[in-house]
Tab-separated table of C-alpha atoms in Angstrom:
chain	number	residue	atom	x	y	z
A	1	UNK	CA	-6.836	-22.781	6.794
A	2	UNK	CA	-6.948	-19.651	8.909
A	3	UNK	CA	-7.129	-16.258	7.356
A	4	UNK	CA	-4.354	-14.417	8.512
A	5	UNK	CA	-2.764	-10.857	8.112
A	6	UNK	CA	0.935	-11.753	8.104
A	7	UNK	CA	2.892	-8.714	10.192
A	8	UNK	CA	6.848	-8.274	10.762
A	9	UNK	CA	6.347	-10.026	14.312
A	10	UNK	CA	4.157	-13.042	12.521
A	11	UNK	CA	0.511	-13.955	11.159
A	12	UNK	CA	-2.491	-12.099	13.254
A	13	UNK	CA	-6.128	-12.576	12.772
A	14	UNK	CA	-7.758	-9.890	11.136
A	15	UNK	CA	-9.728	-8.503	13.696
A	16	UNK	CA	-6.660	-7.837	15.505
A	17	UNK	CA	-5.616	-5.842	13.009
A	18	UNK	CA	-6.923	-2.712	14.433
A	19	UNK	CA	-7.229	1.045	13.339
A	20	UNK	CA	-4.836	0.670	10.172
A	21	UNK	CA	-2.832	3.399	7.642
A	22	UNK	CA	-2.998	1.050	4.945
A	23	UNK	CA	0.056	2.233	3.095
A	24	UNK	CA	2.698	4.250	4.401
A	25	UNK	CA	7.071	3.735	4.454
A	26	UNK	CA	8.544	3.665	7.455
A	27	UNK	CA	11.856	3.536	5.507
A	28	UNK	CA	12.087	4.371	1.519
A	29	UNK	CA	15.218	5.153	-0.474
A	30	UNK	CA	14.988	5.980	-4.546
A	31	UNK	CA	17.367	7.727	-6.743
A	32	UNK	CA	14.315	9.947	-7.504
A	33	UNK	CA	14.592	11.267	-4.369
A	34	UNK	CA	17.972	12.193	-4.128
A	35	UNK	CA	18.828	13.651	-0.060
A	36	UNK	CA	15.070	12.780	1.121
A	37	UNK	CA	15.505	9.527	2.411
A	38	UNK	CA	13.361	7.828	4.850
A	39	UNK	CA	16.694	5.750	6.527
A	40	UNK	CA	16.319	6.708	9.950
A	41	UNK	CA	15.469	4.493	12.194
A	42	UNK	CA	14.861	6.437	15.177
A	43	UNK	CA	12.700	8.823	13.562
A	44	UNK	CA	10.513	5.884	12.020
A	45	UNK	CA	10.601	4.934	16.078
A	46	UNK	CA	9.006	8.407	16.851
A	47	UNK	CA	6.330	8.246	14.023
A	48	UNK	CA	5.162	4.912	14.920
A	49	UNK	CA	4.832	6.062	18.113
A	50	UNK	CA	3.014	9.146	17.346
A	51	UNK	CA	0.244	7.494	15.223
A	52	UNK	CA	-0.011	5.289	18.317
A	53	UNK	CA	-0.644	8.034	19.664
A	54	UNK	CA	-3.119	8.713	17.612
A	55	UNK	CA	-5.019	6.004	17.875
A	56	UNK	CA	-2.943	3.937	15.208
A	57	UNK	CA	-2.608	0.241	15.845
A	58	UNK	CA	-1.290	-0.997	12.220
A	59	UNK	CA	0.476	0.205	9.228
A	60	UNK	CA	1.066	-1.544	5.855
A	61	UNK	CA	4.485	-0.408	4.515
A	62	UNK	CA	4.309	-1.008	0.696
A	63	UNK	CA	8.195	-0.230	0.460
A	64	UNK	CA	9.340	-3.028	-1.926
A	65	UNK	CA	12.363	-4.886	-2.689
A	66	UNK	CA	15.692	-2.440	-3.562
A	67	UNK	CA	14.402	0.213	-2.012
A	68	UNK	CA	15.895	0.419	1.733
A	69	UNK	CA	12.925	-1.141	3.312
A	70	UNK	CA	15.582	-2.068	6.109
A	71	UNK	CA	13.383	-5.231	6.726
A	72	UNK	CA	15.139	-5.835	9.858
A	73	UNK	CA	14.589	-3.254	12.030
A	74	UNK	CA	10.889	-3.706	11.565
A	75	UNK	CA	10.176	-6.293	14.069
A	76	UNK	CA	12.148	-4.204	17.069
A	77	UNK	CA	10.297	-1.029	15.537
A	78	UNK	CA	6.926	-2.962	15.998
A	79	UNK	CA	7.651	-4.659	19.405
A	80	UNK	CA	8.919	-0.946	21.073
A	81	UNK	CA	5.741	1.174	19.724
A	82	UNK	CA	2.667	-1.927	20.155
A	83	UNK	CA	2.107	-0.776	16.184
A	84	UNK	CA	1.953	-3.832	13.810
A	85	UNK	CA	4.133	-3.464	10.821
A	86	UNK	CA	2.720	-5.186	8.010
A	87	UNK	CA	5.968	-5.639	5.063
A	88	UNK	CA	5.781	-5.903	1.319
A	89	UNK	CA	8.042	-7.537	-1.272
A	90	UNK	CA	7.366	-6.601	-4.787
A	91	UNK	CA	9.013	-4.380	-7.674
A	92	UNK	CA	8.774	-0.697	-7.939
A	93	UNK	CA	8.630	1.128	-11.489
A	94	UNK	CA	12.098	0.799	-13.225
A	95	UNK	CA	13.023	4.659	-12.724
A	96	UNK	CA	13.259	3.545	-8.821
A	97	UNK	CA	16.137	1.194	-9.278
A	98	UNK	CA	19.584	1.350	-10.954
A	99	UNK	CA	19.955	-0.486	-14.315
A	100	UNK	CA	21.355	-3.422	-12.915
A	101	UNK	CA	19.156	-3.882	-10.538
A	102	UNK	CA	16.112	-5.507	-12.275
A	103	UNK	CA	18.488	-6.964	-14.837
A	104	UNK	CA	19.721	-9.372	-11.945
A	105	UNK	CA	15.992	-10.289	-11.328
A	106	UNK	CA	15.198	-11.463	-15.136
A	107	UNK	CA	13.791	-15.038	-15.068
A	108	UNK	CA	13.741	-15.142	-11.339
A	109	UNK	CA	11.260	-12.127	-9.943
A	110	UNK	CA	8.518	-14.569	-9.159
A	111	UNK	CA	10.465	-17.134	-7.164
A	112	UNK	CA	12.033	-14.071	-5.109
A	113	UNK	CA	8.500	-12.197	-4.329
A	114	UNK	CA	7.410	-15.870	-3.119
A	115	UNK	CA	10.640	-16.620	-0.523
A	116	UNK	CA	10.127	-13.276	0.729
A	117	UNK	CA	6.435	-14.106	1.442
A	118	UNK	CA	6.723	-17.224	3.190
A	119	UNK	CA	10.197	-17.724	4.030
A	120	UNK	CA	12.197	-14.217	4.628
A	121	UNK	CA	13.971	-11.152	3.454
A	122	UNK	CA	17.281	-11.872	2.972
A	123	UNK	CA	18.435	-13.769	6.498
A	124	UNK	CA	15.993	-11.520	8.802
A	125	UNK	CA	13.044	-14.138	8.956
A	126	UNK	CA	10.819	-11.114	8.482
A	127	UNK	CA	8.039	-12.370	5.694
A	128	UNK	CA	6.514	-9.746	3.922
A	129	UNK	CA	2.645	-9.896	3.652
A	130	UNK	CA	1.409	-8.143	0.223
A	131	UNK	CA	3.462	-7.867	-3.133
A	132	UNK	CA	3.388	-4.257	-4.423
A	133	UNK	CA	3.625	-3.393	-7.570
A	134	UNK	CA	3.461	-0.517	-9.851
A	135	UNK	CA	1.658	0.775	-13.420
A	136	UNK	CA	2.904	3.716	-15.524
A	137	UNK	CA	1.022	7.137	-16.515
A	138	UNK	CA	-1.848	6.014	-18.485
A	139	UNK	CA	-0.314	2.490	-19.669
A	140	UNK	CA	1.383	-0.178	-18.812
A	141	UNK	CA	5.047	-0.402	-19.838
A	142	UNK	CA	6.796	-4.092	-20.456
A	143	UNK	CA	8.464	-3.293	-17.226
A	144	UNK	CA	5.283	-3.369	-15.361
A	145	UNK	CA	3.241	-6.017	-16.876
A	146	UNK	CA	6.530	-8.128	-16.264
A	147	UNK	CA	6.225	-7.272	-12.518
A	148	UNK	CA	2.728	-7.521	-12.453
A	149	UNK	CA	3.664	-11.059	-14.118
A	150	UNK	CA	5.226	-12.085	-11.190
A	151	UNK	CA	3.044	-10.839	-8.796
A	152	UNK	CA	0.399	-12.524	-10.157
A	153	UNK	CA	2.209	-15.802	-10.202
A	154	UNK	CA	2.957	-15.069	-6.115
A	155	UNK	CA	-0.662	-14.754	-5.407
A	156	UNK	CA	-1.347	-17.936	-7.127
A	157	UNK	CA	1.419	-19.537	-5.214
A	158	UNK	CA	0.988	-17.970	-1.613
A	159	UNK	CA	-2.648	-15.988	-1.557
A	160	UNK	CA	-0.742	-12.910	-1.023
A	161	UNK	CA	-2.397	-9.606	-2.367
A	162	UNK	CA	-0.746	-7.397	-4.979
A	163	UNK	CA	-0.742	-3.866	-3.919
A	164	UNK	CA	-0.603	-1.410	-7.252
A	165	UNK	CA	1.038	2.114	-7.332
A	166	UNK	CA	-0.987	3.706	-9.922
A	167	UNK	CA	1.006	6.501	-11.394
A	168	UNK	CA	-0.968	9.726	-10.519
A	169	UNK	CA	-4.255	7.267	-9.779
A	170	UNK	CA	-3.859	6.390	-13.940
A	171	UNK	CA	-4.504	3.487	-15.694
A	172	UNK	CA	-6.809	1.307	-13.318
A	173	UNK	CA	-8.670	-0.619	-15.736
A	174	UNK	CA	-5.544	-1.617	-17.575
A	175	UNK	CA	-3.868	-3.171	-14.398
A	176	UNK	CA	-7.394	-4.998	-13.889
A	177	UNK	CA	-7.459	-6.124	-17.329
A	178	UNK	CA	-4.054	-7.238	-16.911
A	179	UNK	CA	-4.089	-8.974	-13.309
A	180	UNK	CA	-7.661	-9.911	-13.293
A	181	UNK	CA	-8.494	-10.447	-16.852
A	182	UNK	CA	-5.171	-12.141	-18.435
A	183	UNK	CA	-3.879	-13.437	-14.854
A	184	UNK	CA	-6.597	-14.419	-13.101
A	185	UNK	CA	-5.843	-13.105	-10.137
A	186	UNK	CA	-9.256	-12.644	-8.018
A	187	UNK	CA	-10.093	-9.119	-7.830
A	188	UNK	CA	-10.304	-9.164	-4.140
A	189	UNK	CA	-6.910	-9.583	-4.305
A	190	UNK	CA	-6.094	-6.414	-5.901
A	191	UNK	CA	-5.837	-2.983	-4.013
A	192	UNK	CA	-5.752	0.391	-6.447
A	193	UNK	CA	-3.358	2.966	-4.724
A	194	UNK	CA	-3.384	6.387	-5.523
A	195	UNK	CA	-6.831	6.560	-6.685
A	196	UNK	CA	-7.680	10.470	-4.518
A	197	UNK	CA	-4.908	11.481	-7.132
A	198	UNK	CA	-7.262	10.676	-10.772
A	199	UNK	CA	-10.710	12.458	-8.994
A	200	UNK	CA	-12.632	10.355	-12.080
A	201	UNK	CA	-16.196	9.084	-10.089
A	202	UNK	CA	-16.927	7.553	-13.155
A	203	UNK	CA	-13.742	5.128	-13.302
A	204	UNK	CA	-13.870	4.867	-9.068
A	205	UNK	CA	-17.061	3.425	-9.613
A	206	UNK	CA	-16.010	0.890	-12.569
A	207	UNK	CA	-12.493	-0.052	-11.228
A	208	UNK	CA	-14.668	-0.976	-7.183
A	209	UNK	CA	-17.205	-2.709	-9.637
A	210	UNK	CA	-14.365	-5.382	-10.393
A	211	UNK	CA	-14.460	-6.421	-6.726
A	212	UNK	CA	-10.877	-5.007	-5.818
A	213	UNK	CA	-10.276	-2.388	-3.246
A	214	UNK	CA	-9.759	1.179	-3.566
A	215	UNK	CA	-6.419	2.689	-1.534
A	216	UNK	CA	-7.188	6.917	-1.078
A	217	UNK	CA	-3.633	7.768	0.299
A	218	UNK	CA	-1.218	10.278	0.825
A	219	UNK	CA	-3.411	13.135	2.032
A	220	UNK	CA	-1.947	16.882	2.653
A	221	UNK	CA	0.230	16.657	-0.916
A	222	UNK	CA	0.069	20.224	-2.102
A	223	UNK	CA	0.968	18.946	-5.751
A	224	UNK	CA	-1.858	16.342	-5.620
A	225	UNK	CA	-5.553	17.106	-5.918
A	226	UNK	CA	-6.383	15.054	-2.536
A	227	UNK	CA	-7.768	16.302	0.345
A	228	UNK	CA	-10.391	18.873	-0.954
A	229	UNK	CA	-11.855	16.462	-3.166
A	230	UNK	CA	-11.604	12.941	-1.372
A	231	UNK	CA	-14.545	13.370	0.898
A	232	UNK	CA	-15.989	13.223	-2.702
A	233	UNK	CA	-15.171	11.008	-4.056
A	234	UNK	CA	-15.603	8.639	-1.049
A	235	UNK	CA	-19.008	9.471	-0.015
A	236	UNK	CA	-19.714	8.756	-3.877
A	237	UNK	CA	-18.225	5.512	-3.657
A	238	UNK	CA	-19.708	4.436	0.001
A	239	UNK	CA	-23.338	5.581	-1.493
A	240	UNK	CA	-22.889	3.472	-4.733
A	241	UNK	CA	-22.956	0.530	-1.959
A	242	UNK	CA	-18.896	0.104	-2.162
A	243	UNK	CA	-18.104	1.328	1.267
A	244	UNK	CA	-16.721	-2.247	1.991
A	245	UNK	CA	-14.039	-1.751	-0.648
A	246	UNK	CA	-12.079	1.075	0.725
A	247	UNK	CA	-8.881	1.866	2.463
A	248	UNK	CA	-7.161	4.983	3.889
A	249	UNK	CA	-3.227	5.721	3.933
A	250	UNK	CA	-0.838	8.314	4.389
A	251	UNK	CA	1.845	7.206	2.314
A	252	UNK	CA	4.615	8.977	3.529
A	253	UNK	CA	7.734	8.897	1.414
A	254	UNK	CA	10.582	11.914	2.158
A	255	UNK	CA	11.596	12.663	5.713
A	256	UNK	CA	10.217	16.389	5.761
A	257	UNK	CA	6.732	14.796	5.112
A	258	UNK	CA	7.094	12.878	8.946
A	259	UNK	CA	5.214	14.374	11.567
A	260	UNK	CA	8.539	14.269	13.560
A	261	UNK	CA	9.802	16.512	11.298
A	262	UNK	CA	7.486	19.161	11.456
A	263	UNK	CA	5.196	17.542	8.095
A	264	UNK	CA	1.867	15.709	8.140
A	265	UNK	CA	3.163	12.615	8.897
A	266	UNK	CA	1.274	9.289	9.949
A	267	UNK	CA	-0.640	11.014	12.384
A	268	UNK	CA	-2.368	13.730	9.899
A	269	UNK	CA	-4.738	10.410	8.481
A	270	UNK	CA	-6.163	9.820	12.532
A	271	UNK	CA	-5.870	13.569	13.581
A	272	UNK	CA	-7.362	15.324	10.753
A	273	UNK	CA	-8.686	13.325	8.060
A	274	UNK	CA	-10.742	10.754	10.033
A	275	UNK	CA	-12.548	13.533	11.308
A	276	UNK	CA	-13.141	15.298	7.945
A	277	UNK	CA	-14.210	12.416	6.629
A	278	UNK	CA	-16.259	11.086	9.533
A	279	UNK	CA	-18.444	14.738	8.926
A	280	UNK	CA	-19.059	13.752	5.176
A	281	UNK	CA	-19.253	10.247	6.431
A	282	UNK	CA	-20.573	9.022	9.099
A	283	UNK	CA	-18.106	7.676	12.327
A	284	UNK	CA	-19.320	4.344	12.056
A	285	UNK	CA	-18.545	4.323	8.105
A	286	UNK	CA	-14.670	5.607	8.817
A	287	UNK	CA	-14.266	3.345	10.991
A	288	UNK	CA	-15.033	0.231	9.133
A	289	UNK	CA	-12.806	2.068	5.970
A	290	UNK	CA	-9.682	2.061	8.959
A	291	UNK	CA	-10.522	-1.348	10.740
A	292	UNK	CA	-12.732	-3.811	9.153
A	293	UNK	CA	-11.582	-3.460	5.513
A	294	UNK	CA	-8.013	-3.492	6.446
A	295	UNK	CA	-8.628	-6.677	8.058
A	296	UNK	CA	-9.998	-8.253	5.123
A	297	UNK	CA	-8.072	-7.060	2.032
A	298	UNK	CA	-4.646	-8.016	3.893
A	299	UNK	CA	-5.580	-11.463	5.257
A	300	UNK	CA	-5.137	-14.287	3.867
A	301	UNK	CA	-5.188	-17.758	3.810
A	302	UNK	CA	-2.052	-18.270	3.188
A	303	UNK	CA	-0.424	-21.487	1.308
């Protein structure tokens, strides 16, 4: 088998993967976030094209199932801006979804994340490529460790990873207890999101000593401690010898955060925090964080 990185547009070897935003939404709808949709397709045109732009050659949208990820307008999306689109399936934390939502999922979650990773969402023929997932603040809630269930038992079917949405970067070591420890998935397998927004060195350095990688995302929040204190925390991490482990993202997620709409956008990780980093850094260390790692915690060889 072949490792692959499987995008909206098919499977591409890693090293094609290019300079990657390893989690962002191109399209995102929650009942949490009443009026601040990401549903526009022209405008997720425009971003794409402006971390192209950029420099951008991939992006991992860890939009999961129910939540608008408008699966098939990726592929045209993709083929218009030369930016592969890399799609997740997965479950989002219960507050994301109406009631009856998950309750149509009970005793099936597992078989769904796996059609969706090898044979389509819905009728597009768009296969997602990562399961994503999500913990709660400090704990994990029966909700989550019964999506985190099924994830695990897609990985073991398909080699997919599971992508994790730690709630304010809490409660790392319980999702790798849970998916690593009771579920056997391989830690390697596992990518922490969110971690920029719990600045703990201490549990950085114990949750990359399980082998899984470590997501910083969604720079420029002014209600998250990120920017000012990632350099930080990822110099601390790259001199501890875990430089291989790491990821960047933007993680857009309301339409006034686009760059197209006067925010940060997809652009803001190329334009203004490779550079910052790259200062604490190194170049040559940023770029393996937004190329080489990308390439290897999202292929796969896929069964």
């Amino acid at each position: 088998m072949v490792s692959a990185v499987r995008t909206v547009l098919g499977d591409l070897p890693p090293a094609e993967l290019g300079v990657t935003d390893s989690h962002d939404h191109l399209f995102f709808r929650s009942p949490r976030l009443p009026g601040q949709e990401l549903d526009d397709a022209p405008a997720a045109r425009a971003e794409l094209a402006a971390f192209r732009a950029a420099g951008g050659s991939a992006v991992v949208q860890w939009t999961p199932y129910g939540l608008g990820r408008r699966a098939a307008d990726l592929p045209p999306l993709s083929r218009a801006t030369g930016v592969h689109v890399v799609c997740a399936t997965g479950l989002h934390q219960d507050v994301h979804y109406a009631e009856d939502t998950p309750a149509a999922l009970r005793g099936r979650l597992a078989d769904v994340f796996v059609a969706e990773l090898t044979e389509g969402i819905g009728d597009t023929g768009v296969r997602a490529g990562l399961v994503k997932v999500a913990g709660g603040f400090h704990g994990l809630d029966a909700h989550a460790r019964w999506t985190m269930t099924a994830a695990a038992e897609a990985h073991h079917a398909t080699g997919a990873p599971v992508a994790v949405h730690l709630e304010m970067g809490t409660a790392a070591l319980d999702v790798l207890d849970l998916l690593c420890g009771e579920l056997e998935v391989p830690p390697h397998r596992v990518i922490l999101g969110h971690l920029n927004r719990f600045p703990d060195s201490v549990l950085h350095r114990q949750a990359a000593e399980s082998g899984c990688y470590l997501a910083f995302d969604g720079p420029s929040r002014t209600h998250h401690a990120t920017d000012w204190r990632m350099p930080d925390a990822v110099r601390a991490l790259a001199e501890g010898g875990f430089g291989d482990r790491l990821l960047l993202g933007g993680d857009t997620v309301v339409a006034a955060a686009r760059s197209v709409d006067g925010g940060p956008g997809m652009p803001y990780l190329l334009r203004r925090v490779r550079p910052r980093l790259a200062a604490e850094l190194g170049a040559d260390l940023v770029e393996q964080v937004l190329t080489e790692n990308p390439g290897r915690a999202f292929a796969v060889d896929w069964r």
